[in-house]
PDB file of C-alpha atoms in Angstrom:
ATOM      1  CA  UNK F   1      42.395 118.503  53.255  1.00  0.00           C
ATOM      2  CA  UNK F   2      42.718 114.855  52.073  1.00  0.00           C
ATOM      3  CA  UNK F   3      45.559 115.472  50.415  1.00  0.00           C
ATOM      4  CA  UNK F   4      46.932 117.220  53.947  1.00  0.00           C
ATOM      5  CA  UNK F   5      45.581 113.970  55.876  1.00  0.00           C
ATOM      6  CA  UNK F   6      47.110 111.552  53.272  1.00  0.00           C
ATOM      7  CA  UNK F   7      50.377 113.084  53.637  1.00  0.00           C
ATOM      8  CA  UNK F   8      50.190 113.155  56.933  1.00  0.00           C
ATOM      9  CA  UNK F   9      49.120 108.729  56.949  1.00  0.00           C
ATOM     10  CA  UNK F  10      52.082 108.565  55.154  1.00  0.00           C
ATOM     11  CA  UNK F  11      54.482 110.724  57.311  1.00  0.00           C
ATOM     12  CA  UNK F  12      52.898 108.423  60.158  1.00  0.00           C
ATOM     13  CA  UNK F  13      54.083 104.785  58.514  1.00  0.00           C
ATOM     14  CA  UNK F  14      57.713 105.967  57.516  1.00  0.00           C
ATOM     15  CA  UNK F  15      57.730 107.268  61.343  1.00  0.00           C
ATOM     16  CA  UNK F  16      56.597 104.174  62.532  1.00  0.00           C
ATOM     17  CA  UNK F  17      58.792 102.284  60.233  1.00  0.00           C
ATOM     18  CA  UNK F  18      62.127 103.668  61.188  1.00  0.00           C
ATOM     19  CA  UNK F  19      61.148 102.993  65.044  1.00  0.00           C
ATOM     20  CA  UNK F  20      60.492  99.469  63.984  1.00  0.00           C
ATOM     21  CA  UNK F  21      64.350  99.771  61.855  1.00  0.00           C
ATOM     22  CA  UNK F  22      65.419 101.493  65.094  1.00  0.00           C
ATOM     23  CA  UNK F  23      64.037  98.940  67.663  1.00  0.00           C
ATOM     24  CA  UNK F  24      65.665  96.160  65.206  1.00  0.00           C
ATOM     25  CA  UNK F  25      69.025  97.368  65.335  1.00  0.00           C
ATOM     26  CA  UNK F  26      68.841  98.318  69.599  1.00  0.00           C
ATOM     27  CA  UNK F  27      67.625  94.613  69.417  1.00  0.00           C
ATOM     28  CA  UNK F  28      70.872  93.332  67.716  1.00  0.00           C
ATOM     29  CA  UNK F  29      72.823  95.579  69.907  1.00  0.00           C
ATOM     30  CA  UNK F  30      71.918  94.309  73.200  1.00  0.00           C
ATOM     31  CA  UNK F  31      72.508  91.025  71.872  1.00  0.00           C
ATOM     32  CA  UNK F  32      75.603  91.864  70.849  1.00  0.00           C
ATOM     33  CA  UNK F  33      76.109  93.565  74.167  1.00  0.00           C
ATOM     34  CA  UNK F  34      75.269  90.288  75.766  1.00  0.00           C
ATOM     35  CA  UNK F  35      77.353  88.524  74.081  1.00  0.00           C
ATOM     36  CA  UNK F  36      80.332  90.847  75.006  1.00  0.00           C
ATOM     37  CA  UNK F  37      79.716  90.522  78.518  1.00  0.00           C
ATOM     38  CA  UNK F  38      79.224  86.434  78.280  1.00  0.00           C
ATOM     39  CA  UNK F  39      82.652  86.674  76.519  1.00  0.00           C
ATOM     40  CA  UNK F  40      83.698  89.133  78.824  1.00  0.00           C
ATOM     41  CA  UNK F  41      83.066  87.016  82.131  1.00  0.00           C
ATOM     42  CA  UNK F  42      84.606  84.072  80.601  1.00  0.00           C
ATOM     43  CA  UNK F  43      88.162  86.161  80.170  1.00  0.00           C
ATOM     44  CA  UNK F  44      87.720  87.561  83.620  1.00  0.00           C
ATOM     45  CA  UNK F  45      87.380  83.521  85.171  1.00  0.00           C
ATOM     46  CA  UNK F  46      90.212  82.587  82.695  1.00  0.00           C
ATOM     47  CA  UNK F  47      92.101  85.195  83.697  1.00  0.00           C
ATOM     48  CA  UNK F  48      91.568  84.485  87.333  1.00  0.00           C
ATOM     49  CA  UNK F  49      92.615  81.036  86.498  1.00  0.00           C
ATOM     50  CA  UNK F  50      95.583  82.476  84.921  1.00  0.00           C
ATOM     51  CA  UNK F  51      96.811  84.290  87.710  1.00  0.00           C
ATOM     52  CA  UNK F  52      96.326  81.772  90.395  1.00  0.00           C
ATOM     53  CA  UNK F  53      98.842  79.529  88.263  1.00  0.00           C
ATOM     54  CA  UNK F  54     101.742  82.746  87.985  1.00  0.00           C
ATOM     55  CA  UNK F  55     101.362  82.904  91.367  1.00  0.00           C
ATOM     56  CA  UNK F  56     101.525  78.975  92.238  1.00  0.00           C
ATOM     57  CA  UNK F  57     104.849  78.935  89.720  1.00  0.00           C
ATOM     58  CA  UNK F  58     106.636  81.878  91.193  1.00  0.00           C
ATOM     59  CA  UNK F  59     106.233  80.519  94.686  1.00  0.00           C
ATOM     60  CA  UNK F  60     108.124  77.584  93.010  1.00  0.00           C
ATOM     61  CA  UNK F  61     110.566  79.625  91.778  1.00  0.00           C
ATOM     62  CA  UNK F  62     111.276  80.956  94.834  1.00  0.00           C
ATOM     63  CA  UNK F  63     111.017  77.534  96.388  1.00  0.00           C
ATOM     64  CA  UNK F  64     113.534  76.317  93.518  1.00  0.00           C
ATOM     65  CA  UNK F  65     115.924  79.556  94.126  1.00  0.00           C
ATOM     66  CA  UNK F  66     116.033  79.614  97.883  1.00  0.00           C
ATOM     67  CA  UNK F  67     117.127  75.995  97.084  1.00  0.00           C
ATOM     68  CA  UNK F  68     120.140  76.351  95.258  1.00  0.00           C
ATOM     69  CA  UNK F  69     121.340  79.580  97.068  1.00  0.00           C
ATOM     70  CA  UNK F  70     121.944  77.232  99.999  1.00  0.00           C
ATOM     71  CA  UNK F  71     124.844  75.608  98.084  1.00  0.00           C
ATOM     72  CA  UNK F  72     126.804  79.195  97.879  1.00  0.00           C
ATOM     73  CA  UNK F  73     129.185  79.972 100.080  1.00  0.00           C
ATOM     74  CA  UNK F  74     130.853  82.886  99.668  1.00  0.00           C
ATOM     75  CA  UNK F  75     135.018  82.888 100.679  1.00  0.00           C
ATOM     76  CA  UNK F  76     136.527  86.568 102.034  1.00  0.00           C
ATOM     77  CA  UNK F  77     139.821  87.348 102.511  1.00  0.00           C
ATOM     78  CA  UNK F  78     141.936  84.954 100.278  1.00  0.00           C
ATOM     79  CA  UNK F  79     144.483  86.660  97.653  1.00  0.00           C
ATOM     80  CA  UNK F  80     142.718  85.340  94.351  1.00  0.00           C
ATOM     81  CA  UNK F  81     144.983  85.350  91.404  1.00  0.00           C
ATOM     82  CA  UNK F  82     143.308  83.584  88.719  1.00  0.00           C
ATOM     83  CA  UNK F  83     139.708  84.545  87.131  1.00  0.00           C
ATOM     84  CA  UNK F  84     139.994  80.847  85.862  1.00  0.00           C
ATOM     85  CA  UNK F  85     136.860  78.797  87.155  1.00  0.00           C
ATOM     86  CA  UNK F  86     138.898  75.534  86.612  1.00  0.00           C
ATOM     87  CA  UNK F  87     141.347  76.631  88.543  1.00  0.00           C
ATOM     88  CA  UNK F  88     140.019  78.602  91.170  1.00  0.00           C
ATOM     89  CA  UNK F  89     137.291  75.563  91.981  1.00  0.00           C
ATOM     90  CA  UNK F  90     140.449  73.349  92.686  1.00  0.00           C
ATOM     91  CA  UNK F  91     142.335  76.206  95.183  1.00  0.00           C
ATOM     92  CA  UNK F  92     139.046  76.880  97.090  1.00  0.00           C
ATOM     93  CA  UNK F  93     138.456  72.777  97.052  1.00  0.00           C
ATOM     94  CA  UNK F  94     142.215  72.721  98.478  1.00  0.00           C
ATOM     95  CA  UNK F  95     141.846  75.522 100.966  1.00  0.00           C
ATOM     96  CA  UNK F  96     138.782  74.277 102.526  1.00  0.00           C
ATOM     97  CA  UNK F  97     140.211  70.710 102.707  1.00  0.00           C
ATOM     98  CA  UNK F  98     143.888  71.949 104.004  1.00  0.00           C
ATOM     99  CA  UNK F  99     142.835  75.101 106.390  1.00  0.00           C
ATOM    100  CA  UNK F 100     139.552  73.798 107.705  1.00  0.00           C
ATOM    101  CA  UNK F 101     139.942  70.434 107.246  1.00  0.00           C
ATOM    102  CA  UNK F 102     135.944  69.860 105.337  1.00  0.00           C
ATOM    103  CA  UNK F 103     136.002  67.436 102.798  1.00  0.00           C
ATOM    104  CA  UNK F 104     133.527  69.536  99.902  1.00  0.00           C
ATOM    105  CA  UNK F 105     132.751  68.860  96.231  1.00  0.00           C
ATOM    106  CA  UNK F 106     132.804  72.250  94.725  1.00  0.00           C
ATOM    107  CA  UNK F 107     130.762  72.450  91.621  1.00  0.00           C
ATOM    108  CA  UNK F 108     131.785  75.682  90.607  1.00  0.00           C
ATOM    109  CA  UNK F 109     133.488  78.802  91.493  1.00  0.00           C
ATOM    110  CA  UNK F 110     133.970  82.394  91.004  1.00  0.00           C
ATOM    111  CA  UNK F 111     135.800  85.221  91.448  1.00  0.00           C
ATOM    112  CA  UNK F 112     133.804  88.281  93.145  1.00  0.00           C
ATOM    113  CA  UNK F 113     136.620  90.659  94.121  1.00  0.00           C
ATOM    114  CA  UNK F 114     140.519  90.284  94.561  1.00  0.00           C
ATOM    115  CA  UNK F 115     139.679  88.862  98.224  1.00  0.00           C
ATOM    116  CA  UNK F 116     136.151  87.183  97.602  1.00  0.00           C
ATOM    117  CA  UNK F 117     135.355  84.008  95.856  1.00  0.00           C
ATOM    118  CA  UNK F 118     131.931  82.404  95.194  1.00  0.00           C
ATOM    119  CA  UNK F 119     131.890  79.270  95.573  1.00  0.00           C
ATOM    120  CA  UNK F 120     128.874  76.365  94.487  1.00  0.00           C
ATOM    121  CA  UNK F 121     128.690  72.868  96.591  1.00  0.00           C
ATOM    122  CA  UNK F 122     126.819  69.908  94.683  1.00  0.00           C
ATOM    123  CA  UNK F 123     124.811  69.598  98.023  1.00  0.00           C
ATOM    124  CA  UNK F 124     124.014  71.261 100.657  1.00  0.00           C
ATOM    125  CA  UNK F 125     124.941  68.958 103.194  1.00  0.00           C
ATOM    126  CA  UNK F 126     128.085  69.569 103.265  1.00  0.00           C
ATOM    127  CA  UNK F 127     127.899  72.806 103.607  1.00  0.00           C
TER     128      UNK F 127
END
């Protein structure tokens, strides 16, 4: 019966020593666990911060886009022979000057069709 009872003592200490092993490593879990979410929170603000700036830089963008599109103009109807931009800058510059009588600085043009030319003012004024 000692024996039995001995056994039994000892049974009772490994028990109680693997819940002690056991409540040691839950322990270093949840601190783990806390640290995950600390980290976690601090990627969720930076990515917050993050997304407020993509938005703040496309609305630029568009800002920056809208912009320059108002220097287009876009020419129908004309028989275009030349794909040359060189060229083709200096006919729409002429045609705008002799048939409509505006005075423009064309920065650039280009070709669209074998009737349409796109054309790019340096401002928009005189557009």
């Amino acid at each position: 019966m000692e024996k039995q009872m001995e056994a039994l003592l000892e049974m009772l200490q490994a028990v109680h020593q693997e819940i002690k092993d056991i409540k040691e490593v839950n322990k270093q879990y949840f601190n783990e666990i806390k640290e995950i979410v600390k980290d976690n929170e601090l990627i969720r603000e930076e990515n917050k911060v993050l997304k407020n700036h993509i938005n703040m830089i496309n609305n630029r963008l568009e800002k920056l886009e809208n912009k320059e599109r108002r220097n287009n103009m876009v020419i129908q109807g004309l028989n275009i022979k030349t794909d040359e931009h060189s060229i083709l800058k200096e006919e729409m510059k002429t045609f705008l000057d002799n048939e409509l009588g505006v005075q423009v600085t064309v920065a650039y043009a280009k070709r669209l069709g074998s009737k349409t030319c796109w054309i790019k003012l340096s401002n928009e004024s005189e557009k």
